[in-house]
PDB file of C-alpha atoms in Angstrom:
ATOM      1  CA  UNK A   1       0.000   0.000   0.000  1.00 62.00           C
ATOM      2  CA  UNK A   2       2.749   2.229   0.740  1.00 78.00           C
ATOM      3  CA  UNK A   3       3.672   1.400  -3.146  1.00 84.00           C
ATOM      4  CA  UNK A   4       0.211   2.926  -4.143  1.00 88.00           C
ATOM      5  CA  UNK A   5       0.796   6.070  -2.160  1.00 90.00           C
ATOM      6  CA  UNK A   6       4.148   6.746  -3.488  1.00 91.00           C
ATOM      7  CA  UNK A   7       2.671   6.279  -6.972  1.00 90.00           C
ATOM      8  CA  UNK A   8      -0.411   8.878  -6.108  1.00 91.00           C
ATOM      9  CA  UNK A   9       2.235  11.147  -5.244  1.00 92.00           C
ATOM     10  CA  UNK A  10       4.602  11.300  -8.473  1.00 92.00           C
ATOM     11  CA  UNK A  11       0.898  11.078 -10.465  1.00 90.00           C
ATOM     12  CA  UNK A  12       0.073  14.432  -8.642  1.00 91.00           C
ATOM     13  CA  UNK A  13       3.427  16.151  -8.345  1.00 90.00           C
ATOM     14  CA  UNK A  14       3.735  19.011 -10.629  1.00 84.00           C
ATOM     15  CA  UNK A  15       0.144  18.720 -12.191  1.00 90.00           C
ATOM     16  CA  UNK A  16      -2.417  21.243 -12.538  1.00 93.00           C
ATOM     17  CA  UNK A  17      -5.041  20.728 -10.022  1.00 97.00           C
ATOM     18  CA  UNK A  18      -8.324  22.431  -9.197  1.00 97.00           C
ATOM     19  CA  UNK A  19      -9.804  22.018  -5.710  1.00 97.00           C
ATOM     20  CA  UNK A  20     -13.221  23.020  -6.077  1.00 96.00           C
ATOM     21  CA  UNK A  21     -14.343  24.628  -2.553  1.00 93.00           C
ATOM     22  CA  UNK A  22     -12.871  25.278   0.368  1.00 92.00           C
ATOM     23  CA  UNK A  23     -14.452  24.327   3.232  1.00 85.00           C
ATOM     24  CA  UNK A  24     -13.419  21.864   6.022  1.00 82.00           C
ATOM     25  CA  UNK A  25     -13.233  18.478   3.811  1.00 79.00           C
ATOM     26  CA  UNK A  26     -10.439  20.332   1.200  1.00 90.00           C
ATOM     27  CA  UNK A  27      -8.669  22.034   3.588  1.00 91.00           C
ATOM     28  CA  UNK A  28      -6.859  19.024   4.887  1.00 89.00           C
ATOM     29  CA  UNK A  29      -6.946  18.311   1.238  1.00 92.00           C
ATOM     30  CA  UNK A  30      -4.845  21.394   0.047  1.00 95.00           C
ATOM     31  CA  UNK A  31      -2.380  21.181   2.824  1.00 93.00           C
ATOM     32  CA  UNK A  32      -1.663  17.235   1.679  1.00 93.00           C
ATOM     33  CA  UNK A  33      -1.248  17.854  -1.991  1.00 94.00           C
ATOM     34  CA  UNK A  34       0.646  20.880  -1.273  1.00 94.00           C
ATOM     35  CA  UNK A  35       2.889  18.917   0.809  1.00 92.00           C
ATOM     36  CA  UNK A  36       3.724  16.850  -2.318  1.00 92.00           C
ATOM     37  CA  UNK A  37       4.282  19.636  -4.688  1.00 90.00           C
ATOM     38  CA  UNK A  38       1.395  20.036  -6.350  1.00 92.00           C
ATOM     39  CA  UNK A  39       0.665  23.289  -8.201  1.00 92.00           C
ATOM     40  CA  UNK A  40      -2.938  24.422  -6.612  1.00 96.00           C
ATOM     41  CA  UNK A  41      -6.169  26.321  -8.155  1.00 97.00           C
ATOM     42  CA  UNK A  42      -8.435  27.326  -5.153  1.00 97.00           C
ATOM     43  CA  UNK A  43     -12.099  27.369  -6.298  1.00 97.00           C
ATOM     44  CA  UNK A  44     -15.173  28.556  -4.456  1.00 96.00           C
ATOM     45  CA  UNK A  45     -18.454  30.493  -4.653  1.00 95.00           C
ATOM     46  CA  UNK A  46     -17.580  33.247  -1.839  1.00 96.00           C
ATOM     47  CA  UNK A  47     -16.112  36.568  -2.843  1.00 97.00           C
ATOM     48  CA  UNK A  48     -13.033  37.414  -1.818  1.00 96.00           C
ATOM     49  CA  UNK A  49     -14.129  39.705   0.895  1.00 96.00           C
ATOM     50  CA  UNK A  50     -15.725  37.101   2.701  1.00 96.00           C
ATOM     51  CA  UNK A  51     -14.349  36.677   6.374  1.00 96.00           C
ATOM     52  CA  UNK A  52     -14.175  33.177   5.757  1.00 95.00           C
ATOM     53  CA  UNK A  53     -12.041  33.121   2.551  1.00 96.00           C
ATOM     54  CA  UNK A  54      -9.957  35.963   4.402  1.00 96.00           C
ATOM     55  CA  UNK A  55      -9.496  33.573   7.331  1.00 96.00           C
ATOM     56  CA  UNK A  56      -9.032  30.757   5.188  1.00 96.00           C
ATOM     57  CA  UNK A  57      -6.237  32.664   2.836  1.00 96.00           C
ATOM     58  CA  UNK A  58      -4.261  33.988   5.965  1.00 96.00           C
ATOM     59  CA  UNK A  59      -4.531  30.118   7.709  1.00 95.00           C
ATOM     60  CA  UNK A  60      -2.785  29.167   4.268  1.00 96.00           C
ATOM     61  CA  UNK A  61      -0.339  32.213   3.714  1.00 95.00           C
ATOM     62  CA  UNK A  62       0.665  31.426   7.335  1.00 96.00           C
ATOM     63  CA  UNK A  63       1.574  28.070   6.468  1.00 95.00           C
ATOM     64  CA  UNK A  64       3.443  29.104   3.647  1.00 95.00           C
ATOM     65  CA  UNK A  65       0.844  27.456   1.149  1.00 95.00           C
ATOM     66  CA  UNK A  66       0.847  29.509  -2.044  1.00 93.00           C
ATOM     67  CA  UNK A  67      -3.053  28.787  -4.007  1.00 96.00           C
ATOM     68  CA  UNK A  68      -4.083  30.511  -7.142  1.00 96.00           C
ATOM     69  CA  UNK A  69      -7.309  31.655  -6.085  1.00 97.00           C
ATOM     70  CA  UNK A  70     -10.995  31.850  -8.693  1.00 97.00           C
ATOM     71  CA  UNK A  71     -13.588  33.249  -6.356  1.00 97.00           C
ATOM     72  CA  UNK A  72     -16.944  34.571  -6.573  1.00 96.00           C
ATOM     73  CA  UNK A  73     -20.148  33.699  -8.074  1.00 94.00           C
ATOM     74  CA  UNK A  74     -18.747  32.897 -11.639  1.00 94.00           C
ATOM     75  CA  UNK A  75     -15.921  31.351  -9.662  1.00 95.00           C
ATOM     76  CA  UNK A  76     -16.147  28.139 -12.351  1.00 94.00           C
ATOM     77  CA  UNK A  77     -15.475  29.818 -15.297  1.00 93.00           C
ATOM     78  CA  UNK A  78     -12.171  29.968 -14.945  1.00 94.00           C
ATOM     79  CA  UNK A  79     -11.989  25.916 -14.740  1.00 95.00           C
ATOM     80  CA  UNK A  80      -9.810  25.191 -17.715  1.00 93.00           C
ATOM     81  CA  UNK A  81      -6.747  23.661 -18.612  1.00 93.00           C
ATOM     82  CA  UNK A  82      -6.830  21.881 -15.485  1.00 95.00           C
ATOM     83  CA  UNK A  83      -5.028  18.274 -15.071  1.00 95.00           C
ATOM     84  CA  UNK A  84      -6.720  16.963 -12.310  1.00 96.00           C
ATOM     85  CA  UNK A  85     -10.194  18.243 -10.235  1.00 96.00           C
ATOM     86  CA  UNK A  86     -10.997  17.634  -7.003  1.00 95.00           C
ATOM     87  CA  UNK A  87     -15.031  18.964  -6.101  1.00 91.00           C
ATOM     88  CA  UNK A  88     -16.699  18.935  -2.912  1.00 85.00           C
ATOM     89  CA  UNK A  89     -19.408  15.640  -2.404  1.00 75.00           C
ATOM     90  CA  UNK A  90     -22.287  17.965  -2.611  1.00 77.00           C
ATOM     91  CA  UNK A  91     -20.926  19.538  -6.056  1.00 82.00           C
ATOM     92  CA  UNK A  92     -23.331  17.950  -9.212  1.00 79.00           C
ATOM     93  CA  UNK A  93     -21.379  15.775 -11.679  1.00 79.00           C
ATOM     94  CA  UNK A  94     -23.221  16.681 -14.808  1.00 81.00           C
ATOM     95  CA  UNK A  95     -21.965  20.910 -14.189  1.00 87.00           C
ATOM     96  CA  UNK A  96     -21.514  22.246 -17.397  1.00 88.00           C
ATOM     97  CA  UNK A  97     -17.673  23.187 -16.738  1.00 92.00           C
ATOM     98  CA  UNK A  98     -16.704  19.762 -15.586  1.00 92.00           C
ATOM     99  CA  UNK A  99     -18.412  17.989 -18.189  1.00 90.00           C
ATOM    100  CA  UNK A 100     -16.818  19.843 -20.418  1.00 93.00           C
ATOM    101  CA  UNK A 101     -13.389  19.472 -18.382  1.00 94.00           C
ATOM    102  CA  UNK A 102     -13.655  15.739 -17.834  1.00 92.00           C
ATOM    103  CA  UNK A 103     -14.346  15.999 -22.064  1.00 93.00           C
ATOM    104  CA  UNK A 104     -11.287  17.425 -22.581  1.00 93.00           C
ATOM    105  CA  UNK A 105      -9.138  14.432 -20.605  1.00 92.00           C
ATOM    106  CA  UNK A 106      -9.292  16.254 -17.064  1.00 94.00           C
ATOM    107  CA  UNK A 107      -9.277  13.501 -14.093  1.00 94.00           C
ATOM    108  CA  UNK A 108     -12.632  14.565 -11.613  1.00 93.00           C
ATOM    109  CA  UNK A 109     -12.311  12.841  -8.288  1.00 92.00           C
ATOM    110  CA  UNK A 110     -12.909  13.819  -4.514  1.00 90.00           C
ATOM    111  CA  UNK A 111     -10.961  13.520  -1.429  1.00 90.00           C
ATOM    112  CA  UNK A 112     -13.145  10.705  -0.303  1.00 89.00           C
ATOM    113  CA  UNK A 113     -12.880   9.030  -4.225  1.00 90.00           C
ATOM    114  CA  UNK A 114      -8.599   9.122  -3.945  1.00 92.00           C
ATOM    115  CA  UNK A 115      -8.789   8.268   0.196  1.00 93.00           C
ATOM    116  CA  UNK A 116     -10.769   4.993  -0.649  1.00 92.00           C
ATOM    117  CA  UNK A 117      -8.062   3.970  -3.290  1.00 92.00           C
ATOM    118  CA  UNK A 118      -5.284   4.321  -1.164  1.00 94.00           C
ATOM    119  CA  UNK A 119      -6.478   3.608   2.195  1.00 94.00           C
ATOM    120  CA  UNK A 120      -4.518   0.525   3.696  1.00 94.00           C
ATOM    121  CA  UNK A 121      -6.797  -0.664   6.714  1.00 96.00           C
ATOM    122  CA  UNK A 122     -10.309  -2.263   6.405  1.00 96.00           C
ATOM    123  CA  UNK A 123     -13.166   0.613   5.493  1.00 96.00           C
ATOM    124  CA  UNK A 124     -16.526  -0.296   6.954  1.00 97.00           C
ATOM    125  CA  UNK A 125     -18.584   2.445   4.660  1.00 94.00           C
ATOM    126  CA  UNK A 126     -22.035   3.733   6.077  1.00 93.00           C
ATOM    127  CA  UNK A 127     -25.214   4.824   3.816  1.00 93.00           C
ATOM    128  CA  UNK A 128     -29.135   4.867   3.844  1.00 91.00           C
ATOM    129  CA  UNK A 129     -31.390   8.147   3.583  1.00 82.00           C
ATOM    130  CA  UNK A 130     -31.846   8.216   7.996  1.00 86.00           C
ATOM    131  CA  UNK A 131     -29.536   7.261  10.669  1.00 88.00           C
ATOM    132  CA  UNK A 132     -25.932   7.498   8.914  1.00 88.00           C
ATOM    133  CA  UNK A 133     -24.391   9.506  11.362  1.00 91.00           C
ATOM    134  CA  UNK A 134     -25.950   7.692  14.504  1.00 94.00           C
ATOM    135  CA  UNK A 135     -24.850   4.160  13.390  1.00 94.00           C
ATOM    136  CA  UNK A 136     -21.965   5.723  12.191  1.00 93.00           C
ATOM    137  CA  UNK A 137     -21.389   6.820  15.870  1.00 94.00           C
ATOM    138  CA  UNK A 138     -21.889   3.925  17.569  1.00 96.00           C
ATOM    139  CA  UNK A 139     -20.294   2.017  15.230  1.00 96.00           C
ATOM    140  CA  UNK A 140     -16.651   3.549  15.893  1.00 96.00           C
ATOM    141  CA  UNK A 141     -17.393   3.520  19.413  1.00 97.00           C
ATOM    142  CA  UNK A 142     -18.354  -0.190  19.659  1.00 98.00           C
ATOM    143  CA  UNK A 143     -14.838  -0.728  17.970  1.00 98.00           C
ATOM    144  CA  UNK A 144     -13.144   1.277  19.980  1.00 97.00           C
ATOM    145  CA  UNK A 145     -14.164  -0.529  22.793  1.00 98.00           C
ATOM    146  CA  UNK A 146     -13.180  -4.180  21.153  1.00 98.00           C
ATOM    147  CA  UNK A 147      -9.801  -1.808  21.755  1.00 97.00           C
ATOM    148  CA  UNK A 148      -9.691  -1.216  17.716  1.00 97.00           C
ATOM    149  CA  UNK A 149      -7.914   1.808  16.869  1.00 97.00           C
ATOM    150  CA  UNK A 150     -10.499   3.707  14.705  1.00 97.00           C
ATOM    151  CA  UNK A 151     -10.393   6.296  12.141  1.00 96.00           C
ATOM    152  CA  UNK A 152     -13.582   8.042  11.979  1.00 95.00           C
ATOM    153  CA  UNK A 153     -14.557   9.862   8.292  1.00 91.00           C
ATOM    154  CA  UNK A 154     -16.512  10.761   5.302  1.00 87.00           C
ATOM    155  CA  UNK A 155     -19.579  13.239   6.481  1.00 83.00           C
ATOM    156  CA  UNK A 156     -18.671  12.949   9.670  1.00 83.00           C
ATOM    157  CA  UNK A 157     -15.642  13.566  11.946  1.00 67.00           C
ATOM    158  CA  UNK A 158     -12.116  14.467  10.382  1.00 79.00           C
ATOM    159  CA  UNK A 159     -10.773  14.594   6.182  1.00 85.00           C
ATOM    160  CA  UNK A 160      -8.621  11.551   6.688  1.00 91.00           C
ATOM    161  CA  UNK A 161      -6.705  11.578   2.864  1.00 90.00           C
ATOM    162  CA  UNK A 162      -4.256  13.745   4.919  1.00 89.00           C
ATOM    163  CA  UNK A 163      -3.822  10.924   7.636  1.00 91.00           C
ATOM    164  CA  UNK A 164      -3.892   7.878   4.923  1.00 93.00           C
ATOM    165  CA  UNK A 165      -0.165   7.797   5.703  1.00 92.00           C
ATOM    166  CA  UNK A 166      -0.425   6.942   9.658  1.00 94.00           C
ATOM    167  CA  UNK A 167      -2.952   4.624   8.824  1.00 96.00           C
ATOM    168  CA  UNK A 168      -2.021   0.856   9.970  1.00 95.00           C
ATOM    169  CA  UNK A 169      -3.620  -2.014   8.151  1.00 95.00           C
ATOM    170  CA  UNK A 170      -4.470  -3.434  11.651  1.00 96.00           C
ATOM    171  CA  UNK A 171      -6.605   0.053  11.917  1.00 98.00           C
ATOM    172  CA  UNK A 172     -10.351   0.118  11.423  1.00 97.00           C
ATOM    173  CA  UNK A 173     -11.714   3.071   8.737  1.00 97.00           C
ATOM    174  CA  UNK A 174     -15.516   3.911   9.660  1.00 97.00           C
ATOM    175  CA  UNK A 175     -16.684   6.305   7.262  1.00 94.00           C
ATOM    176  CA  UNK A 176     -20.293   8.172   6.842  1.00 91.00           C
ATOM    177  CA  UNK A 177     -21.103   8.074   3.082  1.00 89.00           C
ATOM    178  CA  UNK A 178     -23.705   9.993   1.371  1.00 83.00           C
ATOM    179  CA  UNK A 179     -25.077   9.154  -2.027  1.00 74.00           C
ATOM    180  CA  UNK A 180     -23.519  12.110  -3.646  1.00 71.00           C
ATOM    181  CA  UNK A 181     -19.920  10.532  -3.044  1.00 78.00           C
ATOM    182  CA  UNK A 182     -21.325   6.894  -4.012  1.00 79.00           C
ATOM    183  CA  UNK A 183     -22.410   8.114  -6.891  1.00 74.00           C
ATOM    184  CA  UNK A 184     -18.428   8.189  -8.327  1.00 75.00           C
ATOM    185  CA  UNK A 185     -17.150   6.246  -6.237  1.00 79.00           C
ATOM    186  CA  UNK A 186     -15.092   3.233  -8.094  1.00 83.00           C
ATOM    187  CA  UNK A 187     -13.710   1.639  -5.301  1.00 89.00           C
ATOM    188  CA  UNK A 188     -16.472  -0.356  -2.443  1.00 90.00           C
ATOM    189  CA  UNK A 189     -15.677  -0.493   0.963  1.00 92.00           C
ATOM    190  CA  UNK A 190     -14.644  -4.071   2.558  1.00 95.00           C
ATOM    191  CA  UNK A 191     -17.965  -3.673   4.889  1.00 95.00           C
ATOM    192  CA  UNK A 192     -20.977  -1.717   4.051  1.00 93.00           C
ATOM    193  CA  UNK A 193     -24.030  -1.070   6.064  1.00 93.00           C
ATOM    194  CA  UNK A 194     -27.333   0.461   4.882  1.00 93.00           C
ATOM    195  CA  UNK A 195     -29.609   1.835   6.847  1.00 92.00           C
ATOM    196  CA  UNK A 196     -32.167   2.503   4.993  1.00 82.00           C
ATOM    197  CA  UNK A 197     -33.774   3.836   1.526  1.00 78.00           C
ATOM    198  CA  UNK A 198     -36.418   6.289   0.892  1.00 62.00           C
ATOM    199  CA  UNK A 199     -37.408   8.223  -1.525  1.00 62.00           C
ATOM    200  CA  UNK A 200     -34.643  11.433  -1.331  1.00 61.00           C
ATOM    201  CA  UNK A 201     -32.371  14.101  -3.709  1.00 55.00           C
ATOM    202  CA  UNK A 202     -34.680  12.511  -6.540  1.00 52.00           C
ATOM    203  CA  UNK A 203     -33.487  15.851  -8.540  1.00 58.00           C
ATOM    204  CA  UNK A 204     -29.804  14.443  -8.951  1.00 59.00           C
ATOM    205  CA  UNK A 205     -31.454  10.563  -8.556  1.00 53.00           C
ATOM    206  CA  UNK A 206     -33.339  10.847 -11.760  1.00 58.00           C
ATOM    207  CA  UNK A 207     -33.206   7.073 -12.372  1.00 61.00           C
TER     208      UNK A 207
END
């Protein structure tokens, strides 16, 4: 596994990448692939004066993380050229700009989508339209109990691509999964609980 991660890396290192939003799941994401060398677009619908993109662009200059930044609400039309994307699990697949980026040869993944590949410990993924983050929960903390040491992810607790290389195989992966991030998702988790299906997003669940 630690193969797989080194091979991420040089696949990454020195493209052009897009990370579409910047809110607490690409954070972690941005500091990781900057880490590696990567050459950065930051995307996301706020203006520039926001005090959260001001916050978030002094956390970064702090750290000595230099982004290109596309902000505001026509923040996506400067998505071009771009060698690999990485959008947020609420973000539609069938956008205009990345269909017409994926078109072009651009890679569109997630931090979840890449995390799942490389992950080297057992993932025990959690779905169903109620009670994700509940069983979720309780799931984690039953393991933790059995004296499991847990990684808790996806909708709930922390962006774990960041972590993937601390990660022991002997580890246990619990991760809250919507149907937005199934919905790309090429990789299955070794254990997968649903909770339950109803009828729910039926506007992006057209069939």
């Amino acid at each position: 596994m630690k193969r797989k991660i080194e091979h991420f890396k040089a696949f990454v290192r020195n493209k052009k990448i897009a990370v579409l939003g910047v809110g607490i799941s690409n954070r972690p994401l941005i500091r990781y692939l900057s880490g590696i060398g990567c050459s950065i677009t930051a995307f996301d619908r706020l203006p520039a004066d926001d005090p959260v993109i001001i916050r978030t662009r002094q956390e970064f200059a702090a750290e000595k993380i230099e982004l290109t930044w596309s902000l505001g609400a026509d923040y996506l039309s400067r998505l071009s050229g771009y060698d690999l994307i990485f959008r947020t699990p609420q973000m539609r697949r069938d956008l205009g700009e990345l269909v017409s980026e994926r078109n072009r040869g651009a890679v569109i993944t997630s931090e979840m989508e890449v995390f799942m590949e490389l992950c080297p410990a057992p993932v025990i993924g959690i779905t169903g339209s109620d009670g994700k983050t509940t069983t979720t929960t309780l799931i984690a903390m039953m393991l933790e109990k059995a004296g499991h040491k847990v990684h808790l992810g996806g909708n709930i607790g922390t962006p774990l691509l960041d972590r993937v290389e601390t990660i022991q195989t002997s580890d246990q992966v619990v991760l809250e999964l919507s149907s937005f991030q199934l919905m790309s998702m090429r990789k299955s988790p070794q254990t997968a609980v649903i909770t339950n299906i109803s009828p729910n997003h039926l506007d992006i669940h057209k069939d």
